[in-house]
PDB file of C-alpha atoms in Angstrom:
ATOM      1  CA  GLN A   5    -190.212  -2.703  51.409  1.00 95.00           C
ATOM      2  CA  ILE A   6    -189.816  -1.829  55.077  1.00 97.00           C
ATOM      3  CA  THR A   7    -192.773  -2.345  57.383  1.00 98.00           C
ATOM      4  CA  LEU A   8    -193.207  -2.108  61.151  1.00 98.00           C
ATOM      5  CA  LYS A   9    -196.175  -2.962  63.317  1.00 98.00           C
ATOM      6  CA  GLU A  10    -196.779  -2.309  66.991  1.00 98.00           C
ATOM      7  CA  ALA A  11    -198.669  -4.771  69.171  1.00 98.00           C
ATOM      8  CA  GLY A  12    -199.782  -4.673  72.763  1.00 97.00           C
ATOM      9  CA  PRO A  13    -202.722  -4.009  75.064  1.00 98.00           C
ATOM     10  CA  THR A  14    -205.113  -1.214  74.213  1.00 97.00           C
ATOM     11  CA  LEU A  15    -206.090  -0.712  77.853  1.00 98.00           C
ATOM     12  CA  VAL A  16    -203.932  -0.876  80.963  1.00 98.00           C
ATOM     13  CA  LYS A  17    -204.698   0.006  84.551  1.00 98.00           C
ATOM     14  CA  PRO A  18    -202.765   2.590  86.551  1.00 97.00           C
ATOM     15  CA  THR A  19    -199.596   1.175  88.191  1.00 97.00           C
ATOM     16  CA  GLN A  20    -199.456  -1.716  85.707  1.00 98.00           C
ATOM     17  CA  THR A  21    -196.538  -2.379  83.365  1.00 98.00           C
ATOM     18  CA  LEU A  22    -197.013  -1.857  79.635  1.00 98.00           C
ATOM     19  CA  THR A  23    -195.277  -4.191  77.202  1.00 98.00           C
ATOM     20  CA  LEU A  24    -195.248  -3.290  73.508  1.00 98.00           C
ATOM     21  CA  THR A  25    -193.757  -5.348  70.707  1.00 98.00           C
ATOM     22  CA  CYS A  26    -192.586  -3.947  67.391  1.00 98.00           C
ATOM     23  CA  THR A  27    -192.365  -6.548  64.625  1.00 98.00           C
ATOM     24  CA  PHE A  28    -190.596  -5.418  61.489  1.00 98.00           C
ATOM     25  CA  SER A  29    -189.577  -6.637  58.048  1.00 97.00           C
ATOM     26  CA  GLY A  30    -187.497  -5.345  55.166  1.00 97.00           C
ATOM     27  CA  PHE A  31    -184.365  -4.632  57.200  1.00 96.00           C
ATOM     28  CA  SER A  32    -182.112  -6.353  59.710  1.00 95.00           C
ATOM     29  CA  LEU A  33    -181.309  -5.074  63.172  1.00 95.00           C
ATOM     30  CA  SER A  34    -177.903  -6.704  62.838  1.00 94.00           C
ATOM     31  CA  THR A  35    -176.889  -4.296  60.072  1.00 94.00           C
ATOM     32  CA  SER A  36    -174.386  -1.656  61.143  1.00 95.00           C
ATOM     33  CA  GLY A  37    -175.943   1.741  61.790  1.00 94.00           C
ATOM     34  CA  VAL A  38    -179.523   0.528  62.026  1.00 97.00           C
ATOM     35  CA  GLY A  39    -181.795   1.068  65.008  1.00 97.00           C
ATOM     36  CA  VAL A  40    -185.412   0.853  66.115  1.00 98.00           C
ATOM     37  CA  GLY A  41    -186.937   3.609  68.176  1.00 98.00           C
ATOM     38  CA  TRP A  42    -190.163   4.233  70.084  1.00 98.00           C
ATOM     39  CA  ILE A  43    -192.079   7.493  70.023  1.00 98.00           C
ATOM     40  CA  ARG A  44    -195.443   8.337  71.570  1.00 98.00           C
ATOM     41  CA  GLN A  45    -198.092  10.960  70.956  1.00 98.00           C
ATOM     42  CA  PRO A  46    -200.805  11.815  73.493  1.00 98.00           C
ATOM     43  CA  PRO A  47    -204.141  12.693  71.879  1.00 97.00           C
ATOM     44  CA  GLY A  48    -203.909  16.112  70.260  1.00 96.00           C
ATOM     45  CA  LYS A  49    -200.329  16.645  71.398  1.00 97.00           C
ATOM     46  CA  ALA A  50    -196.812  16.538  69.989  1.00 97.00           C
ATOM     47  CA  LEU A  51    -194.496  13.622  69.397  1.00 97.00           C
ATOM     48  CA  GLU A  52    -192.373  12.534  72.352  1.00 97.00           C
ATOM     49  CA  TRP A  53    -189.276  10.398  71.866  1.00 97.00           C
ATOM     50  CA  LEU A  54    -188.997   7.458  74.281  1.00 98.00           C
ATOM     51  CA  ALA A  55    -186.176   5.055  73.484  1.00 98.00           C
ATOM     52  CA  LEU A  56    -183.869   3.667  70.807  1.00 98.00           C
ATOM     53  CA  ILE A  57    -181.884   0.457  70.394  1.00 98.00           C
ATOM     54  CA  TYR A  58    -179.077   0.069  67.869  1.00 97.00           C
ATOM     55  CA  TRP A  59    -177.778  -2.923  65.942  1.00 97.00           C
ATOM     56  CA  ASP A  60    -174.919  -3.298  68.460  1.00 96.00           C
ATOM     57  CA  ASP A  61    -177.361  -3.318  71.422  1.00 96.00           C
ATOM     58  CA  ASP A  62    -176.516   0.262  72.403  1.00 96.00           C
ATOM     59  CA  LYS A  63    -179.609   1.617  74.124  1.00 97.00           C
ATOM     60  CA  ARG A  64    -180.751   5.207  74.651  1.00 96.00           C
ATOM     61  CA  TYR A  65    -183.644   6.442  76.783  1.00 96.00           C
ATOM     62  CA  SER A  66    -185.548   9.653  77.319  1.00 96.00           C
ATOM     63  CA  PRO A  67    -183.968  11.198  80.437  1.00 95.00           C
ATOM     64  CA  SER A  68    -187.384  12.025  81.905  1.00 95.00           C
ATOM     65  CA  LEU A  69    -188.643   8.432  81.532  1.00 97.00           C
ATOM     66  CA  LYS A  70    -185.425   6.460  81.831  1.00 97.00           C
ATOM     67  CA  SER A  71    -186.277   4.905  85.196  1.00 97.00           C
ATOM     68  CA  ARG A  72    -189.491   3.425  83.782  1.00 98.00           C
ATOM     69  CA  LEU A  73    -188.341   2.196  80.364  1.00 98.00           C
ATOM     70  CA  THR A  74    -186.579  -0.902  79.099  1.00 98.00           C
ATOM     71  CA  ILE A  75    -185.904  -1.632  75.431  1.00 98.00           C
ATOM     72  CA  THR A  76    -184.694  -4.984  74.122  1.00 98.00           C
ATOM     73  CA  LYS A  77    -184.305  -6.650  70.753  1.00 97.00           C
ATOM     74  CA  ASP A  78    -184.626 -10.158  69.356  1.00 96.00           C
ATOM     75  CA  THR A  79    -182.783 -10.046  66.065  1.00 95.00           C
ATOM     76  CA  SER A  80    -183.781 -13.564  65.075  1.00 94.00           C
ATOM     77  CA  LYS A  81    -187.466 -12.694  65.397  1.00 96.00           C
ATOM     78  CA  ASN A  82    -187.142  -9.177  63.949  1.00 97.00           C
ATOM     79  CA  GLN A  83    -188.729  -7.756  67.071  1.00 98.00           C
ATOM     80  CA  VAL A  84    -188.071  -4.940  69.519  1.00 98.00           C
ATOM     81  CA  VAL A  85    -189.852  -4.825  72.865  1.00 98.00           C
ATOM     82  CA  LEU A  86    -190.490  -1.743  75.004  1.00 98.00           C
ATOM     83  CA  THR A  87    -191.640  -2.013  78.596  1.00 98.00           C
ATOM     84  CA  MET A  88    -192.870   0.935  80.621  1.00 98.00           C
ATOM     85  CA  THR A  89    -193.542   0.480  84.310  1.00 98.00           C
ATOM     86  CA  THR A  90    -195.928   2.249  86.656  1.00 98.00           C
ATOM     87  CA  MET A  91    -198.368   3.393  84.000  1.00 98.00           C
ATOM     88  CA  ASP A  92    -200.461   6.498  84.702  1.00 98.00           C
ATOM     89  CA  PRO A  93    -203.383   8.113  82.854  1.00 98.00           C
ATOM     90  CA  VAL A  94    -200.974  10.753  81.505  1.00 98.00           C
ATOM     91  CA  ASP A  95    -199.259   7.933  79.598  1.00 98.00           C
ATOM     92  CA  THR A  96    -202.347   7.522  77.431  1.00 98.00           C
ATOM     93  CA  ALA A  97    -201.033   7.940  73.902  1.00 98.00           C
ATOM     94  CA  THR A  98    -200.482   6.408  70.510  1.00 98.00           C
ATOM     95  CA  TYR A  99    -197.184   4.547  70.624  1.00 98.00           C
ATOM     96  CA  TYR A 100    -195.130   4.256  67.430  1.00 98.00           C
ATOM     97  CA  CYS A 101    -192.057   2.247  66.584  1.00 98.00           C
ATOM     98  CA  ALA A 102    -189.768   3.354  63.763  1.00 98.00           C
ATOM     99  CA  HIS A 103    -186.791   2.178  61.735  1.00 98.00           C
ATOM    100  CA  VAL A 104    -183.804   4.427  62.386  1.00 97.00           C
ATOM    101  CA  THR A 105    -180.997   5.025  59.953  1.00 95.00           C
ATOM    102  CA  SER A 106    -178.398   7.800  59.980  1.00 92.00           C
ATOM    103  CA  GLY A 107    -180.245   9.472  62.821  1.00 93.00           C
ATOM    104  CA  SER A 108    -183.579   9.815  61.058  1.00 96.00           C
ATOM    105  CA  TYR A 109    -186.766   7.881  61.782  1.00 98.00           C
ATOM    106  CA  ALA A 110    -187.129   6.751  58.211  1.00 97.00           C
ATOM    107  CA  ASN A 111    -190.054   4.343  58.410  1.00 98.00           C
ATOM    108  CA  TRP A 112    -192.867   4.245  60.965  1.00 98.00           C
ATOM    109  CA  GLY A 113    -195.416   1.742  62.115  1.00 98.00           C
ATOM    110  CA  GLN A 114    -199.096   2.632  62.088  1.00 98.00           C
ATOM    111  CA  GLY A 115    -199.094   3.158  65.851  1.00 98.00           C
ATOM    112  CA  THR A 116    -201.127   1.627  68.638  1.00 98.00           C
ATOM    113  CA  LEU A 117    -203.356   3.573  71.016  1.00 98.00           C
ATOM    114  CA  VAL A 118    -202.819   2.709  74.656  1.00 98.00           C
ATOM    115  CA  THR A 119    -205.336   4.004  77.183  1.00 98.00           C
ATOM    116  CA  VAL A 120    -204.525   4.035  80.883  1.00 98.00           C
ATOM    117  CA  SER A 121    -207.669   3.890  82.969  1.00 96.00           C
ATOM    118  CA  PRO A 122    -208.911   2.101  86.114  1.00 94.00           C
TER     119      PRO A 122
ATOM    120  CA  GLN B  20    -190.790  20.109  77.363  1.00 62.00           C
ATOM    121  CA  SER B  21    -189.074  19.901  73.982  1.00 76.00           C
ATOM    122  CA  VAL B  22    -185.646  21.419  73.386  1.00 90.00           C
ATOM    123  CA  LEU B  23    -186.582  22.180  69.769  1.00 97.00           C
ATOM    124  CA  THR B  24    -189.083  25.025  69.424  1.00 97.00           C
ATOM    125  CA  GLN B  25    -191.420  25.480  66.464  1.00 98.00           C
ATOM    126  CA  PRO B  26    -194.251  27.961  65.866  1.00 98.00           C
ATOM    127  CA  PRO B  27    -197.597  26.367  66.754  1.00 97.00           C
ATOM    128  CA  SER B  28    -199.125  27.242  63.408  1.00 98.00           C
ATOM    129  CA  VAL B  29    -198.478  28.766  60.010  1.00 98.00           C
ATOM    130  CA  SER B  30    -200.914  29.379  57.202  1.00 97.00           C
ATOM    131  CA  GLY B  31    -200.878  30.406  53.587  1.00 96.00           C
ATOM    132  CA  ALA B  32    -202.975  30.619  50.478  1.00 97.00           C
ATOM    133  CA  PRO B  33    -202.675  28.005  47.759  1.00 97.00           C
ATOM    134  CA  TRP B  34    -199.481  28.383  45.746  1.00 96.00           C
ATOM    135  CA  GLN B  35    -197.875  30.601  48.362  1.00 97.00           C
ATOM    136  CA  ARG B  36    -194.582  29.828  50.107  1.00 97.00           C
ATOM    137  CA  VAL B  37    -194.499  29.131  53.827  1.00 98.00           C
ATOM    138  CA  THR B  38    -191.606  28.415  56.148  1.00 98.00           C
ATOM    139  CA  ILE B  39    -191.451  26.629  59.491  1.00 98.00           C
ATOM    140  CA  SER B  40    -188.625  27.362  61.899  1.00 98.00           C
ATOM    141  CA  CYS B  41    -187.046  24.943  64.346  1.00 98.00           C
ATOM    142  CA  THR B  42    -184.973  26.638  67.042  1.00 98.00           C
ATOM    143  CA  GLY B  43    -182.501  24.620  69.064  1.00 97.00           C
ATOM    144  CA  SER B  44    -179.292  25.235  70.962  1.00 97.00           C
ATOM    145  CA  SER B  45    -175.583  24.563  71.061  1.00 96.00           C
ATOM    146  CA  SER B  46    -176.131  20.986  72.217  1.00 96.00           C
ATOM    147  CA  ASN B  47    -178.259  19.911  69.276  1.00 97.00           C
ATOM    148  CA  ILE B  48    -178.633  21.842  65.999  1.00 97.00           C
ATOM    149  CA  GLY B  49    -175.760  24.167  66.910  1.00 96.00           C
ATOM    150  CA  ALA B  50    -173.524  21.167  67.546  1.00 96.00           C
ATOM    151  CA  HIS B  51    -173.855  20.247  63.877  1.00 92.00           C
ATOM    152  CA  TYR B  52    -176.205  17.337  64.377  1.00 96.00           C
ATOM    153  CA  ASP B  53    -178.469  16.700  61.424  1.00 97.00           C
ATOM    154  CA  VAL B  54    -182.048  17.958  61.403  1.00 98.00           C
ATOM    155  CA  HIS B  55    -184.836  15.822  59.985  1.00 98.00           C
ATOM    156  CA  TRP B  56    -188.412  16.811  59.222  1.00 98.00           C
ATOM    157  CA  TYR B  57    -191.630  14.774  59.367  1.00 98.00           C
ATOM    158  CA  GLN B  58    -195.114  15.335  57.995  1.00 98.00           C
ATOM    159  CA  GLN B  59    -198.098  13.950  59.873  1.00 98.00           C
ATOM    160  CA  LEU B  60    -201.352  14.012  57.955  1.00 98.00           C
ATOM    161  CA  PRO B  61    -204.525  13.887  60.065  1.00 95.00           C
ATOM    162  CA  GLY B  62    -205.071  10.484  61.626  1.00 95.00           C
ATOM    163  CA  THR B  63    -201.894   8.949  60.240  1.00 97.00           C
ATOM    164  CA  ALA B  64    -198.377   8.110  61.395  1.00 98.00           C
ATOM    165  CA  PRO B  65    -195.579  10.611  60.782  1.00 98.00           C
ATOM    166  CA  LYS B  66    -193.649  10.301  57.537  1.00 98.00           C
ATOM    167  CA  LEU B  67    -190.048  11.312  56.891  1.00 98.00           C
ATOM    168  CA  LEU B  68    -190.103  14.418  54.698  1.00 98.00           C
ATOM    169  CA  ILE B  69    -186.531  15.769  54.820  1.00 98.00           C
ATOM    170  CA  TYR B  70    -183.462  13.965  56.148  1.00 98.00           C
ATOM    171  CA  ALA B  71    -180.001  15.242  56.980  1.00 97.00           C
ATOM    172  CA  ASN B  72    -181.006  18.905  56.788  1.00 97.00           C
ATOM    173  CA  ASN B  73    -181.855  19.210  53.101  1.00 97.00           C
ATOM    174  CA  ASN B  74    -182.386  15.819  51.477  1.00 97.00           C
ATOM    175  CA  ARG B  75    -185.713  14.490  50.218  1.00 97.00           C
ATOM    176  CA  PRO B  76    -186.543  10.767  50.336  1.00 96.00           C
ATOM    177  CA  SER B  77    -187.748   9.261  47.102  1.00 95.00           C
ATOM    178  CA  GLY B  78    -191.305  10.315  46.350  1.00 95.00           C
ATOM    179  CA  VAL B  79    -191.298  13.591  48.301  1.00 97.00           C
ATOM    180  CA  PRO B  80    -192.125  16.516  45.989  1.00 96.00           C
ATOM    181  CA  ASP B  81    -189.414  19.090  45.424  1.00 96.00           C
ATOM    182  CA  ARG B  82    -191.819  21.709  46.798  1.00 96.00           C
ATOM    183  CA  PHE B  83    -190.407  20.737  50.174  1.00 98.00           C
ATOM    184  CA  SER B  84    -186.919  21.890  51.121  1.00 98.00           C
ATOM    185  CA  GLY B  85    -184.869  22.165  54.275  1.00 98.00           C
ATOM    186  CA  SER B  86    -182.032  24.349  55.492  1.00 97.00           C
ATOM    187  CA  LYS B  87    -179.963  24.810  58.609  1.00 97.00           C
ATOM    188  CA  SER B  88    -177.959  27.702  60.030  1.00 96.00           C
ATOM    189  CA  GLY B  89    -176.417  28.100  63.433  1.00 96.00           C
ATOM    190  CA  THR B  90    -178.788  26.800  66.089  1.00 97.00           C
ATOM    191  CA  SER B  91    -181.870  26.813  63.846  1.00 97.00           C
ATOM    192  CA  ALA B  92    -183.319  24.962  60.896  1.00 98.00           C
ATOM    193  CA  SER B  93    -186.182  25.693  58.523  1.00 98.00           C
ATOM    194  CA  LEU B  94    -188.613  23.793  56.350  1.00 98.00           C
ATOM    195  CA  ALA B  95    -189.975  25.595  53.302  1.00 98.00           C
ATOM    196  CA  ILE B  96    -193.029  24.610  51.315  1.00 98.00           C
ATOM    197  CA  THR B  97    -193.335  26.366  47.982  1.00 97.00           C
ATOM    198  CA  GLY B  98    -196.468  26.232  45.867  1.00 95.00           C
ATOM    199  CA  LEU B  99    -198.587  25.328  48.896  1.00 97.00           C
ATOM    200  CA  GLN B 100    -201.338  22.824  48.152  1.00 97.00           C
ATOM    201  CA  ALA B 101    -204.436  21.705  50.037  1.00 96.00           C
ATOM    202  CA  GLU B 102    -202.890  18.270  50.565  1.00 96.00           C
ATOM    203  CA  ASP B 103    -200.057  19.900  52.532  1.00 97.00           C
ATOM    204  CA  GLU B 104    -202.374  20.607  55.459  1.00 97.00           C
ATOM    205  CA  ALA B 105    -200.725  18.621  58.213  1.00 98.00           C
ATOM    206  CA  ASP B 106    -198.569  18.785  61.314  1.00 98.00           C
ATOM    207  CA  TYR B 107    -194.830  19.110  60.770  1.00 98.00           C
ATOM    208  CA  TYR B 108    -192.090  18.165  63.237  1.00 98.00           C
ATOM    209  CA  CYS B 109    -188.348  18.702  63.252  1.00 98.00           C
ATOM    210  CA  GLN B 110    -186.022  16.204  64.954  1.00 98.00           C
ATOM    211  CA  SER B 111    -182.363  16.093  65.866  1.00 98.00           C
ATOM    212  CA  TYR B 112    -179.973  14.675  68.440  1.00 96.00           C
ATOM    213  CA  ASP B 113    -179.045  16.375  71.687  1.00 96.00           C
ATOM    214  CA  SER B 114    -175.625  15.650  73.127  1.00 95.00           C
ATOM    215  CA  SER B 115    -176.393  16.898  76.615  1.00 95.00           C
ATOM    216  CA  LEU B 116    -179.394  14.567  76.835  1.00 93.00           C
ATOM    217  CA  SER B 117    -177.772  11.772  74.782  1.00 93.00           C
ATOM    218  CA  ALA B 118    -181.162  11.426  73.167  1.00 94.00           C
ATOM    219  CA  SER B 119    -183.153  12.074  70.036  1.00 96.00           C
ATOM    220  CA  VAL B 120    -185.393  15.116  70.339  1.00 97.00           C
ATOM    221  CA  PHE B 121    -188.491  16.179  68.448  1.00 97.00           C
ATOM    222  CA  GLY B 122    -189.751  19.703  67.955  1.00 98.00           C
ATOM    223  CA  THR B 123    -192.970  21.068  69.404  1.00 98.00           C
ATOM    224  CA  GLY B 124    -194.754  20.694  66.064  1.00 98.00           C
ATOM    225  CA  THR B 125    -196.341  23.139  63.616  1.00 98.00           C
ATOM    226  CA  ARG B 126    -199.787  22.902  62.065  1.00 98.00           C
ATOM    227  CA  VAL B 127    -199.920  24.134  58.489  1.00 98.00           C
ATOM    228  CA  THR B 128    -203.267  25.437  57.282  1.00 97.00           C
ATOM    229  CA  VAL B 129    -204.052  26.184  53.658  1.00 96.00           C
ATOM    230  CA  LEU B 130    -206.417  29.142  53.517  1.00 95.00           C
TER     231      LEU B 130
END
């Protein structure tokens, strides 16, 4: 059974850096073809893809957010970390991590709501 | 702004058939990248519904089916049920962006 869970602050101030950790089980990020991605969803709005890291440490970022995002993995801990700098109220959203295989986001975490407010 | 466009909403009576379109371009769907579909029930995380254009994960009813042609893809729900009321998103890969892309989302309402 594959599970993922996001962890991080629920409230951040504008200009601060957000750090989110995705802890997963049921698969290995050292297996060929496997990845972990991050997706966010502002309240009442659509899904927005953020970043993806593959088993071989290949990293992909949303072009519009690339300058603010960093994704890393710790295979031994079964964790993937996403950092987003210079947070703004428009970044208020539920942030999801997901297990990626063959291009699809096959399994999702429950999501964590991050609010950006002074 | 998403590169995959979906209708904001579709509706149908119970047991009817509805379809949701996902329109892309030559750098994503038209470039033969797979299209995947997700169902998001109210207040929950998205769930993979269709992968690689027309394949259902274990446990997904065969009322759901996917297809792809040219620069577009479609999700069909036959025998619409009240429990199908949800938001649906398509997703693919875009070579010009070197990124995964999600559609704009479609809300399905059962009348």
